[in-house]
mmCIF file of C-alpha atoms in Angstrom:
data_model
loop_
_atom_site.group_PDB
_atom_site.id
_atom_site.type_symbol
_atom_site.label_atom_id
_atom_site.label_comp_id
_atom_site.label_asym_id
_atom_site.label_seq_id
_atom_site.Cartn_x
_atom_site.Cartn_y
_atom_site.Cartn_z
ATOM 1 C CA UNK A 1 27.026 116.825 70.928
ATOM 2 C CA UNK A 2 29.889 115.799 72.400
ATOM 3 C CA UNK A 3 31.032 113.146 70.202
ATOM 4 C CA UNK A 4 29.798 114.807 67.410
ATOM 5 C CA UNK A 5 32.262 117.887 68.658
ATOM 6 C CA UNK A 6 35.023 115.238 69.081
ATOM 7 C CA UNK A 7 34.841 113.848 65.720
ATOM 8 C CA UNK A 8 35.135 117.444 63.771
ATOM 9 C CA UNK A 9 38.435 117.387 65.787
ATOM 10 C CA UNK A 10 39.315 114.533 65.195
ATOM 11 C CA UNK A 11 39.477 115.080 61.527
ATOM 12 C CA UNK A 12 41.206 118.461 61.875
ATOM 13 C CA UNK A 13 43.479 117.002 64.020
ATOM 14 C CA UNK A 14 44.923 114.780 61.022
ATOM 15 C CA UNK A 15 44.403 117.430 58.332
ATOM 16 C CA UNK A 16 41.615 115.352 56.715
ATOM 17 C CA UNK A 17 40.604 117.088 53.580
ATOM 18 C CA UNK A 18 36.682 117.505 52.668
ATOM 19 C CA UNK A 19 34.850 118.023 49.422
ATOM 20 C CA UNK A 20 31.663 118.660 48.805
ATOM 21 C CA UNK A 21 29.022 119.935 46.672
ATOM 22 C CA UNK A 22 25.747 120.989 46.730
ATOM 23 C CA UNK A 23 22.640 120.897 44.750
ATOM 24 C CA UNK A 24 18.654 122.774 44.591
ATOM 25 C CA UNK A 25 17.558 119.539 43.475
ATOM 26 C CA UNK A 26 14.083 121.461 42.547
ATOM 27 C CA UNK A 27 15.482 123.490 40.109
ATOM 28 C CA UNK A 28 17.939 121.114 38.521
ATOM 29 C CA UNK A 29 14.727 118.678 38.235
ATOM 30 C CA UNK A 30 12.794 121.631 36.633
ATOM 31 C CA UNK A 31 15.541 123.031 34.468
ATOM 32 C CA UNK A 32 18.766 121.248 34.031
ATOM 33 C CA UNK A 33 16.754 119.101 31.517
ATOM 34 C CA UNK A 34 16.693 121.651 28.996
ATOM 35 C CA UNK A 35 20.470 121.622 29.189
ATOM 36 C CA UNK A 36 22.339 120.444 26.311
ATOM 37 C CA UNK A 37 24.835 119.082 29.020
ATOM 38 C CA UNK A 38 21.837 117.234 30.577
ATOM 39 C CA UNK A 39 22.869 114.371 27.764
ATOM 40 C CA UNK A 40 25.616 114.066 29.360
ATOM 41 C CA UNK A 41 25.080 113.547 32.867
ATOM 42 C CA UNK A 42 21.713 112.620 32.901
ATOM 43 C CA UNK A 43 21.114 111.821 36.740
ATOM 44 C CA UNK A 44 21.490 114.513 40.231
ATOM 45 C CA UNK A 45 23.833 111.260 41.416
ATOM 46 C CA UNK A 46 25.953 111.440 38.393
ATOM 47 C CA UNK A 47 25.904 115.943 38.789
ATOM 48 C CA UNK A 48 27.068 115.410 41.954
ATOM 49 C CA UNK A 49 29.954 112.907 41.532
ATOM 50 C CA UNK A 50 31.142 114.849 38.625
ATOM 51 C CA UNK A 51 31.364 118.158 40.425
ATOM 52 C CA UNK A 52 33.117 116.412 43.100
ATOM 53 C CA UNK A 53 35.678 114.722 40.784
ATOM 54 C CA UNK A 54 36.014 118.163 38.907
ATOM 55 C CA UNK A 55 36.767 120.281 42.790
ATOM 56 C CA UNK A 56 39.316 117.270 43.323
ATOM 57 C CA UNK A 57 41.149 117.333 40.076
ATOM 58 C CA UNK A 58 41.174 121.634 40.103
ATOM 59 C CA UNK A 59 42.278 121.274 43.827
ATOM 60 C CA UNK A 60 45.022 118.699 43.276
ATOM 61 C CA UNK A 61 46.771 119.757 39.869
ATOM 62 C CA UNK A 62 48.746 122.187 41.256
ATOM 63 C CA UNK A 63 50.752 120.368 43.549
ATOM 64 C CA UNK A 64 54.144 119.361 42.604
ATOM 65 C CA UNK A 65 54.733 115.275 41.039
ATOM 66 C CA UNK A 66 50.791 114.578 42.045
ATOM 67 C CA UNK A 67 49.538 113.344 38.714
ATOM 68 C CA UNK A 68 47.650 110.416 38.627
ATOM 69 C CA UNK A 69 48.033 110.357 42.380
ATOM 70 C CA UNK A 70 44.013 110.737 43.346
ATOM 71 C CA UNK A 71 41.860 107.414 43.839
ATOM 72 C CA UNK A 72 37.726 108.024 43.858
ATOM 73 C CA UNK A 73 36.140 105.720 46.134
ATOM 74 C CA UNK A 74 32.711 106.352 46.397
ATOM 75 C CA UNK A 75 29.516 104.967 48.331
ATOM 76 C CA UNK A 76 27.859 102.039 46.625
ATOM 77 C CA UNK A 77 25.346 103.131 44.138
ATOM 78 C CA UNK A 78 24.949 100.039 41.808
ATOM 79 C CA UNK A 79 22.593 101.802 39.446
ATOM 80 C CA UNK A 80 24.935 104.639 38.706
ATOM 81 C CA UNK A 81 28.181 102.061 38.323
ATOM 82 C CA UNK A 82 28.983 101.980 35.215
ATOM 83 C CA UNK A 83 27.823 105.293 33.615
ATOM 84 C CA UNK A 84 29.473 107.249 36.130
ATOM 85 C CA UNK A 85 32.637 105.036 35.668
ATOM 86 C CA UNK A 86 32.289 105.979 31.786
ATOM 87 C CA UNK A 87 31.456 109.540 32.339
ATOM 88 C CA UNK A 88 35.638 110.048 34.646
ATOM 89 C CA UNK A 89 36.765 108.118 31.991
ATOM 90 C CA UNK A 90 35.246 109.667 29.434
ATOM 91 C CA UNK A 91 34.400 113.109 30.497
ATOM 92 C CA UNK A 92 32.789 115.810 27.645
ATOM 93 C CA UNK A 93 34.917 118.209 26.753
ATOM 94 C CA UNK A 94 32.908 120.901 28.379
ATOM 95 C CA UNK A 95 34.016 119.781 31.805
ATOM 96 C CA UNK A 96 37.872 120.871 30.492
ATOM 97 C CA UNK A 97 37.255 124.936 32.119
ATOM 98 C CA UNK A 98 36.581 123.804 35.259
ATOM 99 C CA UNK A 99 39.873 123.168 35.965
ATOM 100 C CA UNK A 100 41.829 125.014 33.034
ATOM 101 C CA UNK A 101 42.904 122.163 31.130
ATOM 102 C CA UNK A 102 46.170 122.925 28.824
ATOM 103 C CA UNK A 103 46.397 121.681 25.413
ATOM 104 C CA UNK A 104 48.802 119.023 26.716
ATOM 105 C CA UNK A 105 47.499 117.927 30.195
ATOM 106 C CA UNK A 106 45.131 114.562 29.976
ATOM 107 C CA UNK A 107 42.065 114.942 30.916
ATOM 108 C CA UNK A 108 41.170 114.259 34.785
ATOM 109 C CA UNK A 109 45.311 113.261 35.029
ATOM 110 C CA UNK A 110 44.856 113.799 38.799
ATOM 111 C CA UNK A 111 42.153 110.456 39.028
ATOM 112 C CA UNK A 112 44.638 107.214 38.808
ATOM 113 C CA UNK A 113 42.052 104.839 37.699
ATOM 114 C CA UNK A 114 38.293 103.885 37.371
ATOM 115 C CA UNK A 115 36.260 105.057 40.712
ATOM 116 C CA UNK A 116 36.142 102.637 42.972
ATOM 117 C CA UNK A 117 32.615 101.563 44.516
ATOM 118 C CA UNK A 118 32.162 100.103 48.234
ATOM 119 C CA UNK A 119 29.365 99.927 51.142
ATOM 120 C CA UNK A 120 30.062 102.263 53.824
ATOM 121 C CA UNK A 121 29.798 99.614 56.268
ATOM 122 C CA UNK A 122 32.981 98.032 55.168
ATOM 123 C CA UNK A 123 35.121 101.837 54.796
ATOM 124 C CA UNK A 124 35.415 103.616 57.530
ATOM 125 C CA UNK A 125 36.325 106.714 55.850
ATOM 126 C CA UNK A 126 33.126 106.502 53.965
ATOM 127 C CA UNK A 127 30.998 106.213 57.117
ATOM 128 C CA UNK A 128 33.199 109.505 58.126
ATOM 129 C CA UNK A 129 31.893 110.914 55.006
ATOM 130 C CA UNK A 130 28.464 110.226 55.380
ATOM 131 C CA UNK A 131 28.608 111.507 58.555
ATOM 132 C CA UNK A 132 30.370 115.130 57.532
ATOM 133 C CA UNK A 133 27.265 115.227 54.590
ATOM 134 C CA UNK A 134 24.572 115.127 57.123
ATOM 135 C CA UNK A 135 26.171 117.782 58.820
ATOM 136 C CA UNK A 136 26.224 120.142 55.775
ATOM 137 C CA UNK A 137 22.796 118.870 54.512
ATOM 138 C CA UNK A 138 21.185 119.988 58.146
ATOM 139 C CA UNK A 139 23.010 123.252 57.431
ATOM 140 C CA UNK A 140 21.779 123.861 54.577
ATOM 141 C CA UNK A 141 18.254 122.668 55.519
ATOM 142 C CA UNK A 142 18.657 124.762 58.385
ATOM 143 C CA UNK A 143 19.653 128.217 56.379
ATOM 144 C CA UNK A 144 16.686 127.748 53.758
ATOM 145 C CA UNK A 145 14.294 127.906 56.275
ATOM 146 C CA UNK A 146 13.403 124.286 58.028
ATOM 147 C CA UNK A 147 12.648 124.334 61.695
ATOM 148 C CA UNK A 148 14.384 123.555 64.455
ATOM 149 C CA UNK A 149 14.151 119.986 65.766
ATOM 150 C CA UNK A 150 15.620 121.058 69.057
ATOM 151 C CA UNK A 151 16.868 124.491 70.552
ATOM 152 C CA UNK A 152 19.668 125.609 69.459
ATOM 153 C CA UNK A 153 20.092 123.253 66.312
ATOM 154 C CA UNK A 154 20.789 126.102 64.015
ATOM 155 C CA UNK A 155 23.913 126.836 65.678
ATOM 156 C CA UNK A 156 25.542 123.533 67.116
ATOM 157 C CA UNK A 157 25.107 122.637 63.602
ATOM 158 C CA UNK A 158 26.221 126.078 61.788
ATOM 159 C CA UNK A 159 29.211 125.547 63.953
ATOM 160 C CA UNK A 160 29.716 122.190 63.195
ATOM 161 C CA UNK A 161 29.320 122.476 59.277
ATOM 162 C CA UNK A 162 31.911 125.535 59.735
ATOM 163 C CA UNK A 163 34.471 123.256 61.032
ATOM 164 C CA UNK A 164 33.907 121.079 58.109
ATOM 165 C CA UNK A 165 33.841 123.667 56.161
ATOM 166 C CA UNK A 166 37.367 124.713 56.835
ATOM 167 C CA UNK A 167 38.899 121.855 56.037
ATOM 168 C CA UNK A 168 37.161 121.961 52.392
ATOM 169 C CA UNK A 169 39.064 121.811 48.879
ATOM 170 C CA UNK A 170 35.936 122.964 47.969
ATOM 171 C CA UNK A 171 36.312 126.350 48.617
ATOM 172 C CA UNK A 172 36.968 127.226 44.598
ATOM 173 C CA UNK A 173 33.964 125.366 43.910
ATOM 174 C CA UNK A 174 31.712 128.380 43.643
ATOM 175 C CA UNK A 175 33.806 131.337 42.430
ATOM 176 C CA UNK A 176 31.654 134.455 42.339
ATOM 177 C CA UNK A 177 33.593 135.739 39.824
ATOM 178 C CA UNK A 178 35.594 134.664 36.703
ATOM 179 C CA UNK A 179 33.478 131.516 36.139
ATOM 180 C CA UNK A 180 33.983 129.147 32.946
ATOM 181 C CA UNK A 181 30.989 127.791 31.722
ATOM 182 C CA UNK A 182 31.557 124.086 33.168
ATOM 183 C CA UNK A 183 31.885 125.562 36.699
ATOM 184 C CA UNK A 184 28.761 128.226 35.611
ATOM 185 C CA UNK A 185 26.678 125.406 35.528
ATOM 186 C CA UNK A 186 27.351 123.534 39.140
ATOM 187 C CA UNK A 187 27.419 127.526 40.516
ATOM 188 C CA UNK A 188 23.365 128.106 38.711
ATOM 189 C CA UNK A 189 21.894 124.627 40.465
ATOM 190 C CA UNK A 190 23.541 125.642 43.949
ATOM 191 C CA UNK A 191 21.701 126.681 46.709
ATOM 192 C CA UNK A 192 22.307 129.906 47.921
ATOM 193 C CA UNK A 193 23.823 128.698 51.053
ATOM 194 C CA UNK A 194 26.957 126.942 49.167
ATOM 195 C CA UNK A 195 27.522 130.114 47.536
ATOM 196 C CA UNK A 196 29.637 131.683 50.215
#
């Protein structure tokens, strides 16, 4: 618990940033693919990576000269390559609300390139992302109803997932209120512990 502790501070020590998304993968099994977007993404992998991409872009545009300033580097998953590479490249227009695009802004101008694909083992910061998603999944696991594996789990872990939590870009990802239809979507297949 200790280290665990340690290396929540460490990252809000250096201001680390953390974005994340979340997903009832029973009901988007059951029901996304009656979606006419389902075309489109096709695969909870792809979802995911797109919502992420979509928070990053929405939390990024507003800052002053950052266009085109955003790499995506993102944990080896060879099967999803190349269509998810197509799909930032390429995005549907639908995916244009979630962030407000104007008539003349490019799409996804905050992403400078292609993502990038590596294994964990060889990027830190991706083994410091894996490790901040277990934390969150537990939480969530935790808060829709699985049992404790030790006492007090629910909180060392509701505590830790805050911390994370705080230092999220993510915090627009679910808007209660004033939803387009792009960001509609993600906010229907969340569980109803990411809707804070």
């Amino acid at each position: 618990a200790t280290i665990v502790t340690s290396i929540f501070e460490w990252l809000d020590a250096r201001k680390h940033s953390v974005v994340y998304c979340m997903v009832d993968k029973r009901k988007f099994c059951s029901e996304f693919i009656a979606d006419e977007r389902f075309a489109d993404v096709n695969t909870l992998w792809r979802f995911m990576g797109l919502h992420l991409s979509l928070a990053i872009q929405k939390a990024h545009q507003g800052h002053d000269k950052n266009k085109g300033n955003t790499v995506l580097i993102l944990d080896n998953e060879e099967r999803e390559q190349t269509c998810f590479t197509e799909l930032i490249l390429n995005p549907p227009l639908w995916t244009d609300t979630y962030y407000n695009r104007s008539q003349k802004q490019d799409q996804l101008d905050q992403i400078v390139d292609a993502p990038y694909f590596a294994d964990s083992r060889d990027v830190p910061l991706l083994q410091v992302a894996d490790f901040v998603a277990f934390f969150l999944r537990r939480h969530a696991e935790l808060e829709t109803g699985d049992s404790e594996r030790y006492v007090g789990e629910r909180d060392q872990v509701r505590r830790w997932a805050e911390s994370a939590l705080q230092r999220s870009i993510s915090s627009a990802s679910y808007p209660k209120r004033g939803r387009g239809a792009c960001a509609d979507m993600f906010y229907t297949y969340a569980p109803a512990c990411a809707l804070r």
